Coordinates of C-alpha atoms in Angstrom, one line a residue:
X141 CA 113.3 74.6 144.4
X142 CA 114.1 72.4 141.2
X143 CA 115.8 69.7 140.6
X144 CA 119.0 70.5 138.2
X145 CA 120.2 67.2 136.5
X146 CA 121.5 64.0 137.2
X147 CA 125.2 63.8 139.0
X148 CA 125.7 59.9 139.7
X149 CA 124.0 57.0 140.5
X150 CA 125.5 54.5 143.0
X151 CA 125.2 50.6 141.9
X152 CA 126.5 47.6 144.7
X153 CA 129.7 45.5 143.8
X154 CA 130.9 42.4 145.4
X155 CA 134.3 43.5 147.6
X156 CA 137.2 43.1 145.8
X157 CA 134.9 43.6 142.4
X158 CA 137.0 47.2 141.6
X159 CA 139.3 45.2 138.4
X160 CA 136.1 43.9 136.9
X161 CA 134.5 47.3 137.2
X162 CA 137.1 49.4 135.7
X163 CA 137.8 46.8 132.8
X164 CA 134.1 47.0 132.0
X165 CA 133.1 50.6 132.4
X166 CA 136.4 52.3 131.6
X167 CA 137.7 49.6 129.1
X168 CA 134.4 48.5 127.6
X169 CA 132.4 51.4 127.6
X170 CA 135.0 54.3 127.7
X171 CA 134.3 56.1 131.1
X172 CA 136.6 58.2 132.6
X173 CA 137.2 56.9 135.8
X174 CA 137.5 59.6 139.2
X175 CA 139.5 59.5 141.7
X176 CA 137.6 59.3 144.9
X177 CA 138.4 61.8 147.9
X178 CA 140.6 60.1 150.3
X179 CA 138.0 60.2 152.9
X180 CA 135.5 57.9 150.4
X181 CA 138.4 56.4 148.8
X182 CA 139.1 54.2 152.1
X183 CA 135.7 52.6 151.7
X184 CA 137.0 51.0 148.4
X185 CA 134.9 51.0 145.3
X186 CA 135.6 53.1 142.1
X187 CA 133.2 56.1 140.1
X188 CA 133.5 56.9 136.9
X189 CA 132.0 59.7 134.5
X190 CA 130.6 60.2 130.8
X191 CA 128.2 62.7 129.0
X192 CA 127.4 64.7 131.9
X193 CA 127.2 62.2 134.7
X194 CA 129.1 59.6 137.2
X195 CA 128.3 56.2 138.3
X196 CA 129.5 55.2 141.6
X197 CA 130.5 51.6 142.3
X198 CA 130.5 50.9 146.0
X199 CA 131.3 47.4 147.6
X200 CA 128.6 45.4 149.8
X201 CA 129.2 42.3 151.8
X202 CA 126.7 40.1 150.9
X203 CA 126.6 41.5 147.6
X204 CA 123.2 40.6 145.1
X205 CA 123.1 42.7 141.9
X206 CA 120.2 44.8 141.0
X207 CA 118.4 42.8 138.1
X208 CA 115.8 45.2 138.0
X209 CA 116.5 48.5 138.8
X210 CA 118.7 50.1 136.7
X211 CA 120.2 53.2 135.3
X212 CA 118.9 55.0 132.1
X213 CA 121.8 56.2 129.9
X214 CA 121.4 58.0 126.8
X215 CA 123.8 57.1 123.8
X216 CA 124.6 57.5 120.1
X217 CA 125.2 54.7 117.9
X218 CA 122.9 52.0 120.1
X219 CA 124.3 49.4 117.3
X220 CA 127.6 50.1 118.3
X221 CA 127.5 50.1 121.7
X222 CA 125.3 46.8 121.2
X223 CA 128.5 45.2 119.0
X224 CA 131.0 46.5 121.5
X225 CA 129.5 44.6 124.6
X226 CA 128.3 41.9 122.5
X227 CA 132.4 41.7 121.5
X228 CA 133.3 41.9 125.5
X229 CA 130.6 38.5 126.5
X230 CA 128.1 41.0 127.4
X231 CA 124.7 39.7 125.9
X232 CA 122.5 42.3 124.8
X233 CA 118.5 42.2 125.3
X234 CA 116.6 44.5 122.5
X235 CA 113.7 46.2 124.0
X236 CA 111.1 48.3 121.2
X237 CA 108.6 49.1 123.8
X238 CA 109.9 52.9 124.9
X239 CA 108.2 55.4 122.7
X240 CA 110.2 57.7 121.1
X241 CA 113.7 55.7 121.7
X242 CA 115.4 52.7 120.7
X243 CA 116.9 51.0 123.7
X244 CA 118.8 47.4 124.9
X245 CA 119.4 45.9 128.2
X246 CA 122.9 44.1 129.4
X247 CA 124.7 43.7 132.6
X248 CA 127.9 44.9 134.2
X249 CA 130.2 42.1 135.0
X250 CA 128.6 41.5 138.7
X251 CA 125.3 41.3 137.1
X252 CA 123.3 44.9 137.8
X253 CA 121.1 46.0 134.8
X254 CA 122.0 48.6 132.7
X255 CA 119.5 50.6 130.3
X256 CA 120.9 52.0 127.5
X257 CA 118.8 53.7 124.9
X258 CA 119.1 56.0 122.2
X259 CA 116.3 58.8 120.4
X260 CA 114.4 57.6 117.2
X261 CA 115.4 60.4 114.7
X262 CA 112.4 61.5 112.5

């Protein structure tokens, strides 16, 4: 046995919260957005992929985002992406302590943190 790669992680949204999601990670950060098997569809949410992996938004009743945990995504151009959700209200928090990488923190629109860091080129 071995684990592979990553396929998707799964972050909560508040119901109805499917507009907000697709204007930020389609719109803002330029995923493609799936379309869900009919079976999942019915459940209501929305997933969306980039470089190699999804994200699935899935709405909860009762609904608190995750400030802490978070997922990891590995970009190029960290200053752009930093200008681009700066340019969309989406505050950016600089982080140097992650050897080897640059990285920022910021939020979707129903709060849950998102890591985004990129290599340090030698």
């Amino acid at each position: 046995m071995r684990i592979v790669d990553l396929h998707h992680v799964q972050l909560l949204i508040p119901p109805g919260g499917e507009a907000a999601s697709r204007a930020f990670y389609s719109g803002v950060l330029g995923m493609a957005e799936i379309v869900k098997p009919p079976a999942l569809a019915a459940r209501g949410g929305c997933w969306f992929r980039a470089g190699g992996w999804e994200i699935h938004l899935a709405p909860a009743p009762g609904f608190t985002p995750a400030a802490k945990a978070h997922p990891g995504v590995l970009v190029e151009d960290l200053d752009g992406l930093a200008a681009i959700l700066e340019a969309a209200g989406r505050p950016v928090e600089w982080d140097p302590h992650f050897p080897g990488h640059r990285r920022l923190y910021s939020a979707d629109p129903h709060g849950n943190r998102l890591e985004f860091l990129e290599p340090v080129r030698a």
